[in-house]
Amino acid sequence: MTMRLSLRLLTAVTAVTALAFATAPSAPAAPDSARPSLAVGPQYDTAHVYVTPGTMDSFVGSWESTFGGTNTPQATVDVTPTPSLTKSELILSPVGTLSVFDYQTPAPYPFGAERTGWLVTDLDRGVHKADSDGANTVVTPFADPIGRDAVVQFPGGIDAQLYWHTKAPSYPALASVPENRLYLPSSAARSFLHAYLAFTGGRVVSDDRQAPGAELGLPGTSYRRIRISSPFGDTSVAVTDGHLPYPFGRESTGYAVNDLATTLTKARAAGATVLWGPYASPQRDSAMVQFPGGYIAEIHDGGSRS
């Protein structure tokens, strides 16, 4: 997508090696496990934020007043394979990178359903690997003003955008790695995990089949909570029956902070609304916050207690 971070190649040698493979048909292709990782780094993986038209500036100001960070200049561009127009900015904050879109035309399907954009070292290989690992390509590769993109969907209806940029920038590491937050029915959990772990190169950090439902606004119940770590960042999967109170399931990303109470005070002062919490669970204190423009985020303290 536009105004996001460009591809940071691992090294010049990697690029030369990749070119050699591409131009030497007699050489056998290296097995995928022997190739460089598709992921570049979590600071290059962006939460996709589609704000209510006309609220871009208020959202960006509120976010940066809450978490700090900087943003790129606003641009108006077409970043989809069919004609559309959106204002776009990139926010570089210590807790995560956000691609913000304020569409001036209706957003073409299926854009807006993707939760995140993942920078990959090789877009075509990324699409091939996603298909091989059990995901589906719902938008085949297309050119945007500064690179190429595709959208893949994992079992359970989880969309992610893969992107590659022509010019490679360099950005500092994050202070904390954001958490991709997914909600799945039990019937999709097994196939999702198979595809998602294979594609991301991730591992299951914890799998609690009796996590307290109060974490999802449902005291007295339980749900299955799976936490995953991968080169593409962290993921929290909630396997539920879908009987969720608002706003659970509306958030796409969780952000870790050093002091939750202080952060919530800053958020309120910056025009955000605390929709739920703060709640102290056995693992973490957390809250659900809506920023101007409609974006809902989970915010939690950075110190896990288990």
CSV table of C-alpha atoms in Angstrom, one decimal:
chain,number,residue,atom,x,y,z
A,1,MET,CA,0.0,0.0,0.0
A,2,THR,CA,1.1,3.6,-0.5
A,3,MET,CA,3.3,5.5,1.9
A,4,ARG,CA,4.2,2.4,3.8
A,5,LEU,CA,7.7,1.4,4.5
A,6,SER,CA,9.6,0.1,1.5
A,7,LEU,CA,11.5,-3.2,1.4
A,8,ARG,CA,14.7,-3.3,3.4
A,9,LEU,CA,16.8,-6.0,1.6
A,10,LEU,CA,18.7,-8.2,4.0
A,11,THR,CA,22.0,-7.5,2.3
A,12,ALA,CA,23.3,-6.7,-1.1
A,13,VAL,CA,24.6,-10.2,-1.4
A,14,THR,CA,21.1,-11.6,-0.9
A,15,ALA,CA,19.9,-9.5,-3.8
A,16,VAL,CA,22.7,-10.7,-6.0
A,17,THR,CA,22.1,-14.3,-5.1
A,18,ALA,CA,18.3,-13.9,-5.8
A,19,LEU,CA,19.2,-12.5,-9.2
A,20,ALA,CA,21.5,-15.4,-9.9
A,21,PHE,CA,18.8,-17.9,-9.2
A,22,ALA,CA,16.4,-16.0,-11.5
A,23,THR,CA,18.8,-15.9,-14.4
A,24,ALA,CA,20.2,-19.4,-14.2
A,25,PRO,CA,17.5,-21.9,-15.3
A,26,SER,CA,19.9,-24.8,-15.1
A,27,ALA,CA,20.3,-24.4,-11.3
A,28,PRO,CA,17.8,-26.3,-9.2
A,29,ALA,CA,15.5,-24.1,-7.1
A,30,ALA,CA,16.5,-24.0,-3.4
A,31,PRO,CA,13.9,-25.6,-1.1
A,32,ASP,CA,11.7,-23.0,0.6
A,33,SER,CA,13.2,-23.8,4.0
A,34,ALA,CA,16.7,-23.0,2.7
A,35,ARG,CA,15.7,-19.6,1.3
A,36,PRO,CA,15.9,-16.3,3.2
A,37,SER,CA,12.8,-15.5,5.4
A,38,LEU,CA,10.0,-13.7,3.7
A,39,ALA,CA,9.6,-11.4,6.7
A,40,VAL,CA,11.6,-8.3,7.0
A,41,GLY,CA,10.8,-7.1,10.5
A,42,PRO,CA,7.8,-6.2,12.7
A,43,GLN,CA,8.5,-2.4,12.2
A,44,TYR,CA,7.7,-3.0,8.5
A,45,ASP,CA,4.4,-4.8,9.2
A,46,THR,CA,1.6,-2.3,9.3
A,47,ALA,CA,-1.9,-2.2,10.9
A,48,HIS,CA,-4.3,-1.1,8.2
A,49,VAL,CA,-6.5,1.7,9.5
A,50,TYR,CA,-9.5,2.8,7.4
A,51,VAL,CA,-10.8,6.0,9.0
A,52,THR,CA,-14.2,7.7,8.5
A,53,PRO,CA,-13.8,10.1,5.6
A,54,GLY,CA,-12.6,13.5,6.7
A,55,THR,CA,-11.0,12.3,10.0
A,56,MET,CA,-7.4,11.6,8.9
A,57,ASP,CA,-5.9,14.5,10.7
A,58,SER,CA,-7.7,14.0,13.9
A,59,PHE,CA,-6.8,10.3,14.0
A,60,VAL,CA,-3.2,10.9,13.3
A,61,GLY,CA,-3.0,13.7,15.9
A,62,SER,CA,-4.7,11.6,18.6
A,63,TRP,CA,-2.6,8.6,18.0
A,64,GLU,CA,0.7,10.5,18.1
A,65,SER,CA,-0.4,12.4,21.2
A,66,THR,CA,-1.1,9.1,22.9
A,67,PHE,CA,1.9,7.0,21.8
A,68,GLY,CA,4.4,9.4,20.2
A,69,GLY,CA,5.9,9.0,16.8
A,70,THR,CA,6.0,10.7,13.5
A,71,ASN,CA,4.0,10.5,10.2
A,72,THR,CA,4.8,10.9,6.5
A,73,PRO,CA,3.3,13.7,4.5
A,74,GLN,CA,-0.3,13.0,3.4
A,75,ALA,CA,-0.8,11.9,-0.2
A,76,THR,CA,-3.8,11.3,-2.4
A,77,VAL,CA,-3.3,8.2,-4.5
A,78,ASP,CA,-4.8,5.1,-6.1
A,79,VAL,CA,-3.5,2.0,-4.3
A,80,THR,CA,-5.9,-0.7,-5.6
A,81,PRO,CA,-5.9,-2.7,-8.8
A,82,THR,CA,-9.1,-1.0,-10.0
A,83,PRO,CA,-9.7,2.8,-9.9
A,84,SER,CA,-10.1,4.4,-6.5
A,85,LEU,CA,-8.7,7.3,-4.6
A,86,THR,CA,-7.6,7.6,-1.0
A,87,LYS,CA,-5.7,10.0,1.2
A,88,SER,CA,-2.9,8.0,2.9
A,89,GLU,CA,-0.3,8.5,5.6
A,90,LEU,CA,2.1,6.3,7.4
A,91,ILE,CA,2.5,6.6,11.2
A,92,LEU,CA,5.8,5.4,12.7
A,93,SER,CA,5.1,5.0,16.4
A,94,PRO,CA,7.1,3.2,19.1
A,95,VAL,CA,4.3,0.7,19.6
A,96,GLY,CA,3.7,-0.1,15.9
A,97,THR,CA,3.5,1.1,12.3
A,98,LEU,CA,0.1,2.1,10.9
A,99,SER,CA,-1.0,2.6,7.3
A,100,VAL,CA,-3.9,5.1,7.5
A,101,PHE,CA,-6.4,5.4,4.7
A,102,ASP,CA,-9.1,8.1,4.2
A,103,TYR,CA,-10.9,6.9,1.1
A,104,GLN,CA,-12.3,9.7,-1.1
A,105,THR,CA,-14.1,7.1,-3.3
A,106,PRO,CA,-15.7,3.8,-2.2
A,107,ALA,CA,-12.9,1.3,-1.4
A,108,PRO,CA,-13.0,-1.6,-3.9
A,109,TYR,CA,-13.7,-5.1,-2.6
A,110,PRO,CA,-12.0,-6.7,-0.7
A,111,PHE,CA,-9.9,-3.8,0.5
A,112,GLY,CA,-10.8,-2.7,4.0
A,113,ALA,CA,-11.1,-6.4,5.2
A,114,GLU,CA,-7.4,-6.9,5.5
A,115,ARG,CA,-6.2,-6.4,9.0
A,116,THR,CA,-2.5,-5.9,8.3
A,117,GLY,CA,0.1,-5.4,5.6
A,118,TRP,CA,3.2,-7.6,5.7
A,119,LEU,CA,6.4,-6.5,3.9
A,120,VAL,CA,7.9,-9.5,2.2
A,121,THR,CA,11.3,-10.0,0.6
A,122,ASP,CA,9.8,-11.5,-2.5
A,123,LEU,CA,6.1,-10.9,-3.4
A,124,ASP,CA,5.8,-13.7,-6.0
A,125,ARG,CA,7.3,-16.2,-3.6
A,126,GLY,CA,5.1,-15.0,-0.8
A,127,VAL,CA,2.0,-15.5,-2.9
A,128,HIS,CA,3.2,-19.0,-4.0
A,129,LYS,CA,4.0,-19.9,-0.4
A,130,ALA,CA,0.7,-18.7,1.0
A,131,ASP,CA,-1.1,-20.8,-1.6
A,132,SER,CA,1.1,-23.9,-0.9
A,133,ASP,CA,0.6,-23.5,2.9
A,134,GLY,CA,-3.2,-23.5,2.7
A,135,ALA,CA,-4.2,-19.9,2.3
A,136,ASN,CA,-6.0,-18.4,-0.8
A,137,THR,CA,-4.9,-15.5,-2.9
A,138,VAL,CA,-8.0,-13.2,-3.0
A,139,VAL,CA,-6.2,-10.4,-4.9
A,140,THR,CA,-3.5,-11.4,-7.3
A,141,PRO,CA,-0.3,-9.3,-7.5
A,142,PHE,CA,-0.8,-5.8,-8.8
A,143,ALA,CA,1.3,-2.6,-9.1
A,144,ASP,CA,0.8,0.4,-6.8
A,145,PRO,CA,2.7,3.7,-7.2
A,146,ILE,CA,5.7,2.5,-5.3
A,147,GLY,CA,5.7,-1.3,-5.4
A,148,ARG,CA,3.6,-4.4,-5.7
A,149,ASP,CA,0.9,-5.9,-3.5
A,150,ALA,CA,-1.4,-8.9,-3.1
A,151,VAL,CA,-4.0,-10.0,-0.6
A,152,VAL,CA,-4.1,-13.5,0.8
A,153,GLN,CA,-6.7,-15.1,3.0
A,154,PHE,CA,-6.0,-17.7,5.7
A,155,PRO,CA,-8.6,-20.3,6.8
A,156,GLY,CA,-11.3,-18.7,9.0
A,157,GLY,CA,-11.5,-15.6,6.7
A,158,ILE,CA,-8.4,-13.8,7.9
A,159,ASP,CA,-7.1,-11.4,5.2
A,160,ALA,CA,-3.5,-10.1,5.1
A,161,GLN,CA,-1.9,-7.9,2.5
A,162,LEU,CA,1.6,-8.8,1.2
A,163,TYR,CA,3.6,-5.9,-0.2
A,164,TRP,CA,6.9,-5.1,-1.7
A,165,HIS,CA,8.4,-1.7,-2.5
A,166,THR,CA,10.8,-0.6,-5.1
A,167,LYS,CA,12.9,1.7,-3.0
A,168,ALA,CA,14.3,0.3,0.3
A,169,PRO,CA,14.2,2.5,3.4
A,170,SER,CA,15.5,1.8,6.9
A,171,TYR,CA,13.5,2.3,10.1
A,172,PRO,CA,14.4,1.7,13.7
A,173,ALA,CA,13.1,-1.2,15.7
A,174,LEU,CA,9.9,-0.8,17.7
A,175,ALA,CA,9.9,-0.2,21.4
A,176,SER,CA,7.2,-3.0,21.6
A,177,VAL,CA,5.9,-5.4,19.0
A,178,PRO,CA,2.2,-5.1,18.3
A,179,GLU,CA,-0.1,-8.1,18.5
A,180,ASN,CA,-2.3,-9.1,15.6
A,181,ARG,CA,-5.6,-10.0,17.2
A,182,LEU,CA,-7.7,-12.6,15.4
A,183,TYR,CA,-11.1,-14.2,16.2
A,184,LEU,CA,-12.0,-17.7,14.9
A,185,PRO,CA,-14.7,-20.3,15.2
A,186,SER,CA,-13.5,-23.6,16.6
A,187,SER,CA,-14.2,-25.3,13.2
A,188,ALA,CA,-11.5,-23.2,11.6
A,189,ALA,CA,-8.8,-23.3,14.3
A,190,ARG,CA,-6.9,-26.3,13.1
A,191,SER,CA,-6.7,-25.4,9.4
A,192,PHE,CA,-5.9,-21.8,10.3
A,193,LEU,CA,-3.0,-22.8,12.6
A,194,HIS,CA,-1.6,-25.2,9.9
A,195,ALA,CA,-1.6,-22.5,7.2
A,196,TYR,CA,-0.6,-19.5,9.4
A,197,LEU,CA,2.3,-21.2,11.2
A,198,ALA,CA,3.7,-22.6,8.0
A,199,PHE,CA,3.5,-19.3,6.1
A,200,THR,CA,4.8,-17.1,8.9
A,201,GLY,CA,7.4,-19.5,10.3
A,202,GLY,CA,5.7,-19.0,13.7
A,203,ARG,CA,5.5,-21.0,16.8
A,204,VAL,CA,2.8,-21.4,19.4
A,205,VAL,CA,3.9,-19.7,22.6
A,206,SER,CA,0.9,-20.7,24.6
A,207,ASP,CA,-2.4,-22.5,24.0
A,208,ASP,CA,-4.9,-22.0,26.9
A,209,ARG,CA,-8.2,-23.8,26.3
A,210,GLN,CA,-9.7,-22.4,29.5
A,211,ALA,CA,-8.7,-18.7,29.3
A,212,PRO,CA,-11.0,-16.5,31.3
A,213,GLY,CA,-13.9,-15.2,29.3
A,214,ALA,CA,-13.7,-12.0,31.3
A,215,GLU,CA,-10.8,-11.0,29.1
A,216,LEU,CA,-13.4,-10.7,26.3
A,217,GLY,CA,-16.1,-9.1,28.4
A,218,LEU,CA,-17.7,-12.4,29.3
A,219,PRO,CA,-17.1,-13.1,33.0
A,220,GLY,CA,-18.0,-16.6,34.2
A,221,THR,CA,-17.1,-18.2,30.8
A,222,SER,CA,-13.9,-19.4,29.2
A,223,TYR,CA,-12.5,-19.5,25.7
A,224,ARG,CA,-9.4,-20.8,23.9
A,225,ARG,CA,-6.6,-18.3,23.6
A,226,ILE,CA,-3.6,-19.1,21.4
A,227,ARG,CA,-0.5,-16.8,21.3
A,228,ILE,CA,1.9,-17.1,18.4
A,229,SER,CA,5.3,-15.5,17.8
A,230,SER,CA,6.8,-15.3,14.3
A,231,PRO,CA,9.2,-13.2,12.2
A,232,PHE,CA,6.0,-11.2,11.2
A,233,GLY,CA,5.4,-10.3,14.8
A,234,ASP,CA,3.0,-11.5,17.5
A,235,THR,CA,-0.5,-12.9,17.1
A,236,SER,CA,-3.3,-13.6,19.6
A,237,VAL,CA,-6.0,-15.9,18.5
A,238,ALA,CA,-9.4,-16.1,20.3
A,239,VAL,CA,-11.3,-19.2,19.4
A,240,THR,CA,-14.9,-18.5,20.5
A,241,ASP,CA,-18.6,-19.3,19.8
A,242,GLY,CA,-19.0,-15.8,18.4
A,243,HIS,CA,-21.2,-14.6,21.2
A,244,LEU,CA,-19.1,-11.5,21.8
A,245,PRO,CA,-20.1,-8.2,23.4
A,246,TYR,CA,-19.1,-5.0,21.6
A,247,PRO,CA,-16.3,-4.0,20.9
A,248,PHE,CA,-14.6,-7.4,21.0
A,249,GLY,CA,-13.7,-8.7,17.5
A,250,ARG,CA,-13.7,-5.1,16.1
A,251,GLU,CA,-10.1,-4.5,17.1
A,252,SER,CA,-7.4,-5.8,14.7
A,253,THR,CA,-4.3,-5.0,16.8
A,254,GLY,CA,-3.1,-4.9,20.4
A,255,TYR,CA,-0.5,-2.5,21.5
A,256,ALA,CA,1.9,-3.0,24.5
A,257,VAL,CA,2.8,0.0,26.7
A,258,ASN,CA,4.8,0.5,29.9
A,259,ASP,CA,2.1,2.2,31.9
A,260,LEU,CA,-1.5,1.4,30.9
A,261,ALA,CA,-3.1,4.0,33.2
A,262,THR,CA,-0.9,6.8,31.9
A,263,THR,CA,-1.5,5.8,28.3
A,264,LEU,CA,-5.3,5.8,28.8
A,265,THR,CA,-5.1,9.3,30.4
A,266,LYS,CA,-3.2,10.5,27.3
A,267,ALA,CA,-5.7,8.8,25.0
A,268,ARG,CA,-8.7,10.5,26.6
A,269,ALA,CA,-7.0,13.9,26.5
A,270,ALA,CA,-6.3,13.3,22.8
A,271,GLY,CA,-10.0,12.7,22.0
A,272,ALA,CA,-10.1,8.9,22.2
A,273,THR,CA,-12.8,7.0,24.1
A,274,VAL,CA,-12.1,4.0,26.4
A,275,LEU,CA,-14.8,1.5,25.4
A,276,TRP,CA,-14.0,-1.2,28.0
A,277,GLY,CA,-11.6,-1.6,30.9
A,278,PRO,CA,-9.1,-1.3,32.2
A,279,TYR,CA,-9.4,-4.9,33.2
A,280,ALA,CA,-6.8,-6.9,35.2
A,281,SER,CA,-6.6,-10.5,34.0
A,282,PRO,CA,-4.2,-13.1,35.4
A,283,GLN,CA,-1.8,-12.3,32.4
A,284,ARG,CA,-2.1,-8.6,31.7
A,285,ASP,CA,-4.1,-5.4,32.3
A,286,SER,CA,-5.9,-4.3,29.2
A,287,ALA,CA,-8.4,-1.9,27.7
A,288,MET,CA,-10.3,-1.3,24.5
A,289,VAL,CA,-9.9,2.2,23.0
A,290,GLN,CA,-11.6,3.9,20.1
A,291,PHE,CA,-9.7,6.7,18.4
A,292,PRO,CA,-11.1,9.6,16.3
A,293,GLY,CA,-12.0,8.2,12.9
A,294,GLY,CA,-13.4,4.9,14.4
A,295,TYR,CA,-10.2,2.8,14.8
A,296,ILE,CA,-10.5,0.5,17.8
A,297,ALA,CA,-7.4,-0.8,19.4
A,298,GLU,CA,-6.6,-3.1,22.3
A,299,ILE,CA,-4.0,-1.6,24.7
A,300,HIS,CA,-2.2,-3.7,27.3
A,301,ASP,CA,0.7,-3.4,29.7
A,302,GLY,CA,3.9,-4.8,28.4
A,303,GLY,CA,4.7,-7.2,31.2
A,304,SER,CA,3.0,-10.6,30.9
A,305,ARG,CA,2.4,-12.3,34.2
A,306,SER,CA,2.5,-15.9,32.9
